[in-house]
Amino acid sequence: MGEAIVVTSGKGGVGKTTTSANLGTALALLGKKVCMVDTDIGLRNLDVVMGLENRIIYDICDVADGRCRLNQALVKDKRFDELYMLPAAQTKDKLAVSPEQVKDIVLELKKEFEYIIIDCPAGIEQGFKNAIAGADHAIVVTTPENAAVRDADRIVGLLESANLSSPKLVVNRIRPNMVKSGDMLDIDDILQVLNIDLIGIVPDDEFVIKAANSGEPTVMNPDSKAAIAYRNIARRILGDTVPLMPLHQKKGMMTKMKKFFGMG
Amino acid sequence: MTAKSLVTIKGVKDGLVFLLDDQSDFDNLLRDLRDKLEHTPHFFNGPIVYVDVKLGARSVNDEQKTEILDVLRQRGNLLIRSLQSDDESKQQETGYQIHTITGMIRSGQVLRYEGNLLFLGDVNPGGMIVSTGDIVVCGALRGTAHAGVDGEVNAVIVASLFAPTQLRIADVISRPPDEWGIAQTHMEYAYVHNGQMQIDKVSHLHRIRQDLKMFKGV
């Protein structure tokens, strides 16, 4: 039986889809059999970020309504044989599937895959309920902004009341220089409010934008700081103890990268 | 007299204690008390004696209280110091009650309580804690607190880390000044004074709330 992890945030634009795509790819890179599920029906993006848009034939709604078998809807990644994606429908809305239907689909996927990464839409309505229905664990993504932290807190509360306790936190798009100068919330401020376990810090990296536009997940580029951060998170998901990347020391970064490749 | 008397008199260091039976009919009790006073005249003809009357579990109304006092006053040397039933003394001992709840109030969550509330945990921005009485937060108050929600203007809000989004007591609403830091090292509380929200150190709480038991040293 595999493990289903929902990637959620409450607020839009903090990097849920980027995180889903990169964690999925990073887990595949580590040799795991992974399926990513896009539950953002009507505003699907995961396929675009993964560069798989033109391979979609069926989607999650077709599976839910029985228009196709689950296997028919799965899109195989172009880089990894063990990485698949179940796309959302673009022409419908969140009400097109019910939490029970998503739960059944995820349960089915868990039989075949080691990890299911569920990309959650923004908001706390039906789309969110769909996304968390089949999940065993949750990763909450936030950025170092008060609004994002506020929404993350709301989401953590909702996850706790849905019995998805002890969600893990990813702080995305941190800018070490701004944190140093006191212009950006630092990790401790965020953790003090949210009071959940930190699973990773992803530095702001222009390469992420470039990668998303070219349909090539960031983790594929070993020179990107964000890629290293995502790979580290994937290893922490597997249960490895990986220390947090030091944000300020350039030298430490390089050593860490070398060490990573030595091990990987 | 074959039946057990309904009135027991005990001597204590500085006077007498009248223990009145709390099960019997009130009229019987009064008759017994009158009997007792009349049939032991030698006892009640001396110098002035202080008397405490204990009613046990019986609760009496003002009229009945006066009746008991009238009987006792027939003896000029009895000076009644107190007249109390267990009910009242219990009430006095546990006058202030506070209910304890632990956890964490996150954005969008509301904790409501009727009475005084001791919350062990944090109230995050966007979260709300509401009570009809006082609110004491042992933790960080970063969200909104509304004490005395039914109009109790004497209610207070106390927090270990006082960084609220907004404070409300009864219908007085206040927002902390923007320059508030979180560099405080002491616990603070909010109260309403002349219709305005005020903040003070928790060690000064006794100045505005005389109903709370105050520790005055030994």
Short mmCIF file of C-alpha atoms in Angstrom, two decimals:
data_model
loop_
_atom_site.label_atom_id
_atom_site.label_comp_id
_atom_site.label_asym_id
_atom_site.label_seq_id
_atom_site.Cartn_x
_atom_site.Cartn_y
_atom_site.Cartn_z
CA MET A 1 0.00 0.00 0.00
CA GLY A 2 1.38 3.39 -1.00
CA GLU A 3 1.29 6.66 0.83
CA ALA A 4 -0.88 9.58 -0.30
CA ILE A 5 0.41 13.07 0.44
CA VAL A 6 -1.65 16.17 -0.26
CA VAL A 7 0.18 19.42 -1.03
CA THR A 8 -1.94 22.34 0.10
CA SER A 9 -1.64 25.98 1.19
CA GLY A 10 -4.94 27.84 1.30
CA LYS A 11 -3.55 30.85 -0.48
CA GLY A 12 -2.97 30.75 -4.22
CA GLY A 13 0.33 31.35 -5.89
CA VAL A 14 2.60 30.18 -3.10
CA GLY A 15 3.89 27.21 -5.06
CA LYS A 16 1.64 24.21 -4.49
CA THR A 17 1.83 22.98 -8.07
CA THR A 18 5.57 23.68 -8.33
CA THR A 19 6.11 21.81 -5.07
CA SER A 20 3.92 18.89 -6.20
CA ALA A 21 5.70 18.61 -9.55
CA ASN A 22 9.14 18.80 -7.99
CA LEU A 23 8.46 16.44 -5.11
CA GLY A 24 6.89 13.94 -7.48
CA THR A 25 9.86 14.13 -9.81
CA ALA A 26 12.38 14.07 -6.96
CA LEU A 27 10.78 10.94 -5.52
CA ALA A 28 10.90 9.33 -8.97
CA LEU A 29 14.55 10.40 -9.20
CA LEU A 30 15.12 8.51 -5.95
CA GLY A 31 13.70 5.40 -7.60
CA LYS A 32 10.17 5.45 -6.23
CA LYS A 33 7.02 4.68 -8.14
CA VAL A 34 5.03 7.87 -8.02
CA CYS A 35 1.70 9.20 -9.26
CA MET A 36 0.81 12.88 -9.11
CA VAL A 37 -2.88 13.78 -8.97
CA ASP A 38 -4.10 17.21 -10.01
CA THR A 39 -7.34 18.05 -8.18
CA ASP A 40 -7.50 21.65 -9.39
CA ILE A 41 -10.43 20.96 -11.70
CA GLY A 42 -11.10 23.85 -14.06
CA LEU A 43 -7.71 25.47 -13.48
CA ARG A 44 -5.33 22.61 -14.02
CA ASN A 45 -1.64 23.50 -14.09
CA LEU A 46 0.32 20.46 -13.03
CA ASP A 47 0.36 19.10 -16.58
CA VAL A 48 1.77 22.40 -17.87
CA VAL A 49 4.51 22.55 -15.26
CA MET A 50 5.39 18.92 -16.02
CA GLY A 51 5.30 19.56 -19.77
CA LEU A 52 2.71 16.82 -20.28
CA GLU A 53 -0.23 18.91 -21.42
CA ASN A 54 -0.30 17.52 -24.95
CA ARG A 55 -0.43 13.91 -23.79
CA ILE A 56 -3.68 14.14 -21.86
CA ILE A 57 -6.52 12.03 -23.16
CA TYR A 58 -8.75 11.36 -20.17
CA ASP A 59 -8.92 13.15 -16.83
CA ILE A 60 -9.97 12.61 -13.21
CA CYS A 61 -13.63 13.40 -13.98
CA ASP A 62 -13.71 10.75 -16.69
CA VAL A 63 -12.39 8.23 -14.17
CA ALA A 64 -14.85 9.33 -11.48
CA ASP A 65 -17.79 9.09 -13.86
CA GLY A 66 -16.66 5.78 -15.28
CA ARG A 67 -16.01 7.02 -18.83
CA CYS A 68 -12.60 5.35 -18.73
CA ARG A 69 -10.50 3.08 -16.58
CA LEU A 70 -8.02 4.64 -14.16
CA ASN A 71 -5.06 3.26 -16.12
CA GLN A 72 -6.27 4.91 -19.30
CA ALA A 73 -6.29 8.34 -17.71
CA LEU A 74 -2.78 8.13 -16.25
CA VAL A 75 -0.21 10.11 -18.22
CA LYS A 76 3.30 8.68 -18.17
CA ASP A 77 6.12 11.16 -17.63
CA LYS A 78 8.56 11.74 -20.47
CA ARG A 79 11.63 11.48 -18.22
CA PHE A 80 10.84 8.66 -15.78
CA ASP A 81 9.18 5.33 -16.39
CA GLU A 82 7.89 5.14 -12.85
CA LEU A 83 6.32 8.59 -12.75
CA TYR A 84 2.71 9.15 -13.73
CA MET A 85 0.18 11.93 -13.54
CA LEU A 86 -3.60 11.90 -13.24
CA PRO A 87 -4.71 15.22 -14.76
CA ALA A 88 -7.66 17.35 -13.69
CA ALA A 89 -10.43 18.29 -16.09
CA GLN A 90 -10.15 21.76 -17.53
CA THR A 91 -13.69 22.18 -18.84
CA LYS A 92 -15.54 21.45 -15.59
CA ASP A 93 -15.44 22.83 -12.05
CA LYS A 94 -14.68 21.57 -8.55
CA LEU A 95 -18.19 20.19 -8.06
CA ALA A 96 -17.69 17.73 -10.93
CA VAL A 97 -16.26 15.18 -8.48
CA SER A 98 -17.07 14.37 -4.88
CA PRO A 99 -14.62 13.73 -2.02
CA GLU A 100 -15.76 10.07 -1.96
CA GLN A 101 -14.93 9.62 -5.65
CA VAL A 102 -11.45 11.13 -5.18
CA LYS A 103 -10.95 8.94 -2.13
CA ASP A 104 -11.77 5.83 -4.16
CA ILE A 105 -9.39 6.87 -6.95
CA VAL A 106 -6.56 7.55 -4.51
CA LEU A 107 -7.21 4.24 -2.79
CA GLU A 108 -6.95 2.52 -6.17
CA LEU A 109 -3.70 4.34 -6.96
CA LYS A 110 -2.20 3.40 -3.58
CA LYS A 111 -2.34 -0.26 -4.62
CA GLU A 112 -0.04 0.39 -7.55
CA PHE A 113 2.19 3.32 -6.52
CA GLU A 114 4.50 3.93 -3.58
CA TYR A 115 3.72 7.63 -3.38
CA ILE A 116 0.68 9.60 -4.48
CA ILE A 117 1.25 13.37 -4.54
CA ILE A 118 -2.06 15.22 -4.59
CA ASP A 119 -1.94 18.81 -5.86
CA CYS A 120 -4.64 20.77 -4.03
CA PRO A 121 -6.37 23.87 -5.43
CA ALA A 122 -6.30 27.17 -3.55
CA GLY A 123 -9.16 27.86 -1.18
CA ILE A 124 -10.98 25.87 1.47
CA GLU A 125 -14.09 24.84 -0.44
CA GLN A 126 -15.06 21.71 -2.34
CA GLY A 127 -11.74 21.53 -4.22
CA PHE A 128 -9.84 21.43 -0.94
CA LYS A 129 -12.21 18.82 0.47
CA ASN A 130 -11.75 16.71 -2.65
CA ALA A 131 -7.98 16.94 -2.42
CA ILE A 132 -7.66 15.92 1.23
CA ALA A 133 -10.29 13.17 1.08
CA GLY A 134 -7.90 10.35 0.22
CA ALA A 135 -4.70 11.72 1.76
CA ASP A 136 -2.73 10.05 4.54
CA HIS A 137 -0.43 13.00 5.13
CA ALA A 138 -0.35 16.66 4.30
CA ILE A 139 2.34 19.11 3.28
CA VAL A 140 1.44 22.75 3.82
CA VAL A 141 3.25 25.22 1.57
CA THR A 142 3.64 28.82 2.62
CA THR A 143 5.77 31.79 1.64
CA PRO A 144 7.32 34.22 4.11
CA GLU A 145 4.39 36.65 3.91
CA ASN A 146 1.83 37.33 6.59
CA ALA A 147 -1.10 36.65 4.28
CA ALA A 148 0.27 33.25 3.25
CA VAL A 149 1.07 32.31 6.85
CA ARG A 150 -2.43 33.33 7.93
CA ASP A 151 -3.98 31.10 5.26
CA ALA A 152 -1.60 28.26 6.08
CA ASP A 153 -2.74 28.50 9.70
CA ARG A 154 -6.35 28.25 8.60
CA ILE A 155 -5.49 25.20 6.51
CA VAL A 156 -3.63 23.53 9.38
CA GLY A 157 -6.72 24.03 11.53
CA LEU A 158 -8.93 22.45 8.87
CA LEU A 159 -6.52 19.56 8.36
CA GLU A 160 -6.46 18.89 12.09
CA SER A 161 -10.23 18.81 12.27
CA ALA A 162 -10.22 16.45 9.26
CA ASN A 163 -7.90 14.16 11.26
CA LEU A 164 -4.93 14.82 9.01
CA SER A 165 -2.90 15.69 12.03
CA SER A 166 0.73 16.77 12.16
CA PRO A 167 1.01 18.25 8.67
CA LYS A 168 4.51 19.19 7.52
CA LEU A 169 5.53 22.67 6.49
CA VAL A 170 7.42 23.84 3.41
CA VAL A 171 8.48 27.48 3.44
CA ASN A 172 8.80 28.43 -0.20
CA ARG A 173 10.51 31.34 -1.95
CA ILE A 174 12.60 32.54 0.94
CA ARG A 175 15.16 35.24 0.18
CA PRO A 176 18.10 34.88 2.54
CA ASN A 177 19.25 38.47 2.03
CA MET A 178 15.86 39.92 2.88
CA VAL A 179 15.55 37.71 5.94
CA LYS A 180 19.00 38.84 7.04
CA SER A 181 18.07 42.50 6.70
CA GLY A 182 14.83 41.89 8.61
CA ASP A 183 12.56 42.74 5.68
CA MET A 184 11.18 39.22 5.37
CA LEU A 185 9.58 36.98 7.99
CA ASP A 186 12.14 34.48 9.14
CA ILE A 187 11.54 30.78 9.60
CA ASP A 188 11.27 31.05 13.37
CA ASP A 189 8.52 33.68 13.15
CA ILE A 190 6.53 31.41 10.86
CA LEU A 191 7.08 28.31 12.98
CA GLN A 192 6.07 30.13 16.14
CA VAL A 193 2.67 30.90 14.70
CA LEU A 194 2.02 27.65 12.83
CA ASN A 195 3.52 25.33 15.41
CA ILE A 196 3.98 22.38 13.01
CA ASP A 197 7.05 20.44 11.86
CA LEU A 198 9.22 21.97 9.16
CA ILE A 199 10.08 19.60 6.33
CA GLY A 200 11.94 22.03 4.09
CA ILE A 201 12.91 25.54 3.11
CA VAL A 202 13.04 26.40 -0.59
CA PRO A 203 15.00 29.50 -1.55
CA ASP A 204 13.60 31.87 -4.15
CA ASP A 205 15.19 30.89 -7.43
CA GLU A 206 14.64 32.38 -10.87
CA PHE A 207 15.31 29.01 -12.40
CA VAL A 208 11.98 27.75 -11.02
CA ILE A 209 10.12 30.19 -13.27
CA LYS A 210 12.18 29.21 -16.27
CA ALA A 211 11.71 25.52 -15.53
CA ALA A 212 7.93 25.87 -15.13
CA ASN A 213 7.65 27.64 -18.46
CA SER A 214 9.69 25.02 -20.27
CA GLY A 215 7.79 22.13 -18.71
CA GLU A 216 10.90 20.73 -17.09
CA PRO A 217 10.69 20.31 -13.27
CA THR A 218 13.33 22.31 -11.40
CA VAL A 219 14.74 19.26 -9.61
CA MET A 220 16.21 18.06 -12.92
CA ASN A 221 18.78 20.87 -12.77
CA PRO A 222 21.40 20.11 -10.09
CA ASP A 223 22.76 23.68 -10.21
CA SER A 224 19.58 25.19 -8.85
CA LYS A 225 19.35 25.86 -5.11
CA ALA A 226 15.63 25.24 -5.21
CA ALA A 227 16.27 21.87 -6.86
CA ILE A 228 18.54 20.82 -4.00
CA ALA A 229 15.94 21.94 -1.50
CA TYR A 230 13.22 19.89 -3.22
CA ARG A 231 15.45 16.84 -3.42
CA ASN A 232 16.14 17.19 0.31
CA ILE A 233 12.43 17.35 1.06
CA ALA A 234 11.88 14.20 -1.00
CA ARG A 235 14.55 12.43 1.03
CA ARG A 236 12.94 13.59 4.26
CA ILE A 237 9.64 12.14 3.02
CA LEU A 238 11.47 8.82 2.63
CA GLY A 239 12.58 9.12 6.23
CA ASP A 240 16.20 10.20 5.76
CA THR A 241 17.66 12.70 8.16
CA VAL A 242 18.83 15.56 6.01
CA PRO A 243 19.92 18.77 7.75
CA LEU A 244 18.33 22.01 6.59
CA MET A 245 20.25 23.79 3.91
CA PRO A 246 22.18 26.74 5.36
CA LEU A 247 20.77 29.80 3.66
CA HIS A 248 23.73 32.12 3.99
CA GLN A 249 26.87 30.05 3.46
CA LYS A 250 27.72 29.60 -0.15
CA LYS A 251 30.56 27.23 0.60
CA GLY A 252 28.37 25.03 2.78
CA MET A 253 25.95 24.76 -0.10
CA MET A 254 28.58 23.45 -2.47
CA THR A 255 29.83 20.92 0.02
CA LYS A 256 26.31 19.75 0.53
CA MET A 257 25.74 19.39 -3.19
CA LYS A 258 28.88 17.34 -3.59
CA LYS A 259 27.88 15.23 -0.64
CA PHE A 260 24.47 14.72 -2.14
CA PHE A 261 25.86 13.44 -5.39
CA GLY A 262 28.37 11.31 -3.57
CA MET A 263 25.48 9.63 -1.84
CA GLY A 264 22.93 9.71 -4.61
CA MET B 1 -38.31 15.69 76.06
CA THR B 2 -37.78 12.33 74.53
CA ALA B 3 -36.89 13.41 71.01
CA LYS B 4 -33.45 14.67 70.24
CA SER B 5 -33.32 18.42 70.45
CA LEU B 6 -33.16 20.25 67.15
CA VAL B 7 -30.83 22.83 68.63
CA THR B 8 -27.31 22.07 69.78
CA ILE B 9 -25.35 24.68 71.66
CA LYS B 10 -21.61 24.52 71.74
CA GLY B 11 -19.25 26.68 73.66
CA VAL B 12 -16.23 28.00 71.81
CA LYS B 13 -13.39 30.19 72.98
CA ASP B 14 -15.07 33.51 72.37
CA GLY B 15 -18.76 32.68 72.56
CA LEU B 16 -21.42 30.17 71.63
CA VAL B 17 -22.27 28.35 68.44
CA PHE B 18 -25.91 27.40 67.84
CA LEU B 19 -26.14 24.43 65.50
CA LEU B 20 -29.68 24.27 64.14
CA ASP B 21 -30.97 21.04 62.67
CA ASP B 22 -31.39 21.32 58.90
CA GLN B 23 -33.85 18.45 58.30
CA SER B 24 -36.81 19.35 60.48
CA ASP B 25 -39.75 21.63 59.84
CA PHE B 26 -38.88 25.29 60.31
CA ASP B 27 -41.69 25.92 62.84
CA ASN B 28 -40.59 22.97 64.98
CA LEU B 29 -37.08 24.30 64.89
CA LEU B 30 -38.19 27.73 66.09
CA ARG B 31 -40.24 26.18 68.91
CA ASP B 32 -37.28 24.09 69.99
CA LEU B 33 -34.99 27.08 69.94
CA ARG B 34 -37.45 29.07 72.09
CA ASP B 35 -37.77 26.14 74.51
CA LYS B 36 -34.05 25.82 74.83
CA LEU B 37 -33.61 29.49 75.66
CA GLU B 38 -36.47 29.50 78.17
CA HIS B 39 -35.62 26.29 79.98
CA THR B 40 -32.02 27.05 80.66
CA PRO B 41 -32.38 30.56 82.12
CA HIS B 42 -29.25 30.45 84.27
CA PHE B 43 -27.15 30.00 81.22
CA PHE B 44 -28.32 33.09 79.43
CA ASN B 45 -28.43 35.60 82.23
CA GLY B 46 -24.76 36.44 82.50
CA PRO B 47 -22.53 38.89 80.74
CA ILE B 48 -22.69 39.54 77.00
CA VAL B 49 -22.00 36.43 74.88
CA TYR B 50 -21.21 36.36 71.18
CA VAL B 51 -23.30 33.90 69.18
CA ASP B 52 -22.73 32.30 65.76
CA VAL B 53 -25.76 30.57 64.29
CA LYS B 54 -25.18 27.75 61.81
CA LEU B 55 -28.08 26.52 59.75
CA GLY B 56 -26.42 23.51 58.14
CA ALA B 57 -27.76 22.66 54.71
CA ARG B 58 -30.98 24.59 55.30
CA SER B 59 -31.43 27.68 53.20
CA VAL B 60 -33.63 30.37 54.72
CA ASN B 61 -35.27 33.47 53.35
CA ASP B 62 -34.98 36.91 54.93
CA GLU B 63 -38.25 36.53 56.81
CA GLN B 64 -37.16 33.28 58.43
CA LYS B 65 -33.82 34.81 59.31
CA THR B 66 -35.60 37.63 61.14
CA GLU B 67 -37.72 35.10 63.03
CA ILE B 68 -34.66 33.24 64.25
CA LEU B 69 -32.96 36.49 65.24
CA ASP B 70 -36.09 37.69 67.07
CA VAL B 71 -36.14 34.56 69.20
CA LEU B 72 -32.49 34.95 70.07
CA ARG B 73 -32.85 38.64 70.84
CA GLN B 74 -35.31 37.87 73.63
CA ARG B 75 -32.22 37.21 75.65
CA GLY B 76 -30.56 40.54 76.11
CA ASN B 77 -27.09 39.17 76.67
CA LEU B 78 -26.82 37.35 73.33
CA LEU B 79 -25.04 39.30 70.65
CA ILE B 80 -25.53 37.64 67.27
CA ARG B 81 -22.36 37.78 65.25
CA SER B 82 -23.32 35.65 62.26
CA LEU B 83 -26.11 33.56 60.79
CA GLN B 84 -25.03 31.29 57.99
CA SER B 85 -25.99 28.19 56.09
CA ASP B 86 -23.52 25.86 54.36
CA ASP B 87 -24.75 26.98 50.96
CA GLU B 88 -23.57 30.52 51.49
CA SER B 89 -20.23 29.65 53.01
CA LYS B 90 -19.51 27.29 50.10
CA GLN B 91 -20.38 30.01 47.66
CA GLN B 92 -18.03 32.40 49.35
CA GLU B 93 -15.14 29.96 49.21
CA THR B 94 -15.45 29.19 45.49
CA GLY B 95 -16.78 32.54 44.38
CA TYR B 96 -14.50 32.85 41.34
CA GLN B 97 -14.55 29.89 39.03
CA ILE B 98 -12.46 29.52 35.92
CA HIS B 99 -12.65 26.77 33.35
CA THR B 100 -9.46 25.47 31.77
CA ILE B 101 -9.17 24.54 28.10
CA THR B 102 -5.99 23.66 26.25
CA GLY B 103 -5.16 23.54 22.56
CA MET B 104 -4.49 26.01 19.83
CA ILE B 105 -6.89 28.42 18.18
CA ARG B 106 -5.90 28.82 14.55
CA SER B 107 -7.01 31.25 11.90
CA GLY B 108 -10.75 30.89 11.28
CA GLN B 109 -11.40 28.98 14.49
CA VAL B 110 -13.52 30.36 17.33
CA LEU B 111 -13.56 29.18 20.93
CA ARG B 112 -16.69 30.25 22.82
CA TYR B 113 -17.26 29.75 26.51
CA GLU B 114 -19.81 30.84 29.08
CA GLY B 115 -17.95 31.96 32.16
CA ASN B 116 -14.33 32.67 32.98
CA LEU B 117 -11.89 30.94 30.70
CA LEU B 118 -8.28 29.91 31.20
CA PHE B 119 -6.83 28.94 27.84
CA LEU B 120 -3.49 27.11 27.85
CA GLY B 121 -2.18 27.58 24.33
CA ASP B 122 -1.89 30.13 21.54
CA VAL B 123 -4.55 32.17 19.83
CA ASN B 124 -3.26 32.80 16.30
CA PRO B 125 -4.03 35.77 14.07
CA GLY B 126 -7.46 35.25 12.54
CA GLY B 127 -8.53 33.08 15.47
CA MET B 128 -10.96 34.23 18.12
CA ILE B 129 -11.58 33.49 21.78
CA VAL B 130 -14.90 34.59 23.24
CA SER B 131 -16.29 34.32 26.76
CA THR B 132 -18.98 35.88 28.89
CA GLY B 133 -16.45 36.40 31.69
CA ASP B 134 -12.70 36.91 31.89
CA ILE B 135 -10.21 35.47 29.41
CA VAL B 136 -6.78 34.35 30.57
CA VAL B 137 -4.44 33.08 27.85
CA CYS B 138 -1.34 31.27 29.05
CA GLY B 139 0.39 31.43 25.72
CA ALA B 140 0.49 33.92 22.88
CA LEU B 141 -2.59 36.03 22.20
CA ARG B 142 -2.12 37.05 18.56
CA GLY B 143 -5.74 36.85 17.45
CA THR B 144 -8.89 38.49 18.75
CA ALA B 145 -10.21 38.13 22.28
CA HIS B 146 -13.71 39.15 23.35
CA ALA B 147 -14.32 39.06 27.10
CA GLY B 148 -17.64 39.85 28.78
CA VAL B 149 -19.45 39.23 25.51
CA ASP B 150 -22.88 39.57 27.14
CA GLY B 151 -22.05 43.05 28.37
CA GLU B 152 -19.90 42.44 31.45
CA VAL B 153 -17.76 45.55 31.26
CA ASN B 154 -15.67 44.54 34.29
CA ALA B 155 -14.26 41.51 32.49
CA VAL B 156 -10.53 41.45 31.76
CA ILE B 157 -8.30 39.87 29.13
CA VAL B 158 -4.94 38.54 30.31
CA ALA B 159 -2.23 36.97 28.16
CA SER B 160 1.37 35.81 28.58
CA LEU B 161 2.32 37.19 25.19
CA PHE B 162 0.12 40.14 24.49
CA ALA B 163 0.07 40.77 20.74
CA PRO B 164 -3.67 40.74 19.90
CA THR B 165 -5.15 41.64 16.53
CA GLN B 166 -8.07 43.17 18.34
CA LEU B 167 -9.44 43.35 21.87
CA ARG B 168 -13.08 43.50 22.85
CA ILE B 169 -14.59 43.79 26.31
CA ALA B 170 -18.39 43.99 26.41
CA ASP B 171 -19.03 46.46 23.56
CA VAL B 172 -15.74 48.33 23.83
CA ILE B 173 -13.49 47.51 20.88
CA SER B 174 -9.84 48.36 20.67
CA ARG B 175 -6.94 47.64 18.42
CA PRO B 176 -3.39 47.77 19.73
CA PRO B 177 -1.34 50.74 18.62
CA ASP B 178 0.84 49.98 15.62
CA GLU B 179 4.05 50.67 17.47
CA TRP B 180 3.49 47.82 19.91
CA GLY B 181 6.48 45.53 19.88
CA ILE B 182 6.50 41.99 21.17
CA ALA B 183 9.57 42.73 23.27
CA GLN B 184 7.56 42.67 26.50
CA THR B 185 8.84 40.52 29.31
CA HIS B 186 5.82 40.63 31.59
CA MET B 187 2.26 39.34 31.36
CA GLU B 188 -0.33 41.99 30.60
CA TYR B 189 -4.08 42.38 30.77
CA ALA B 190 -6.73 44.57 29.20
CA TYR B 191 -9.68 46.16 31.01
CA VAL B 192 -12.19 48.91 30.44
CA HIS B 193 -11.77 52.16 32.35
CA ASN B 194 -14.27 55.00 31.76
CA GLY B 195 -15.37 53.35 28.56
CA GLN B 196 -11.82 53.08 27.22
CA MET B 197 -9.64 50.02 26.81
CA GLN B 198 -6.57 50.13 29.04
CA ILE B 199 -3.56 47.82 29.33
CA ASP B 200 -1.59 47.19 32.50
CA LYS B 201 0.82 44.72 34.05
CA VAL B 202 -0.87 41.64 35.47
CA SER B 203 0.61 42.43 38.89
CA HIS B 204 -1.72 45.43 38.98
CA LEU B 205 -4.85 43.39 38.31
CA HIS B 206 -5.94 43.60 41.96
CA ARG B 207 -6.36 47.37 41.61
CA ILE B 208 -9.42 47.01 39.42
CA ARG B 209 -10.72 43.61 40.43
CA GLN B 210 -11.43 43.46 44.14
CA ASP B 211 -13.63 40.39 43.64
CA LEU B 212 -10.57 38.22 43.02
CA LYS B 213 -8.84 36.79 46.03
CA MET B 214 -5.61 38.69 46.57
CA PHE B 215 -2.45 37.31 48.05
CA LYS B 216 -1.16 39.68 50.67
CA GLY B 217 1.80 37.72 52.02
CA VAL B 218 2.08 35.78 55.24
#
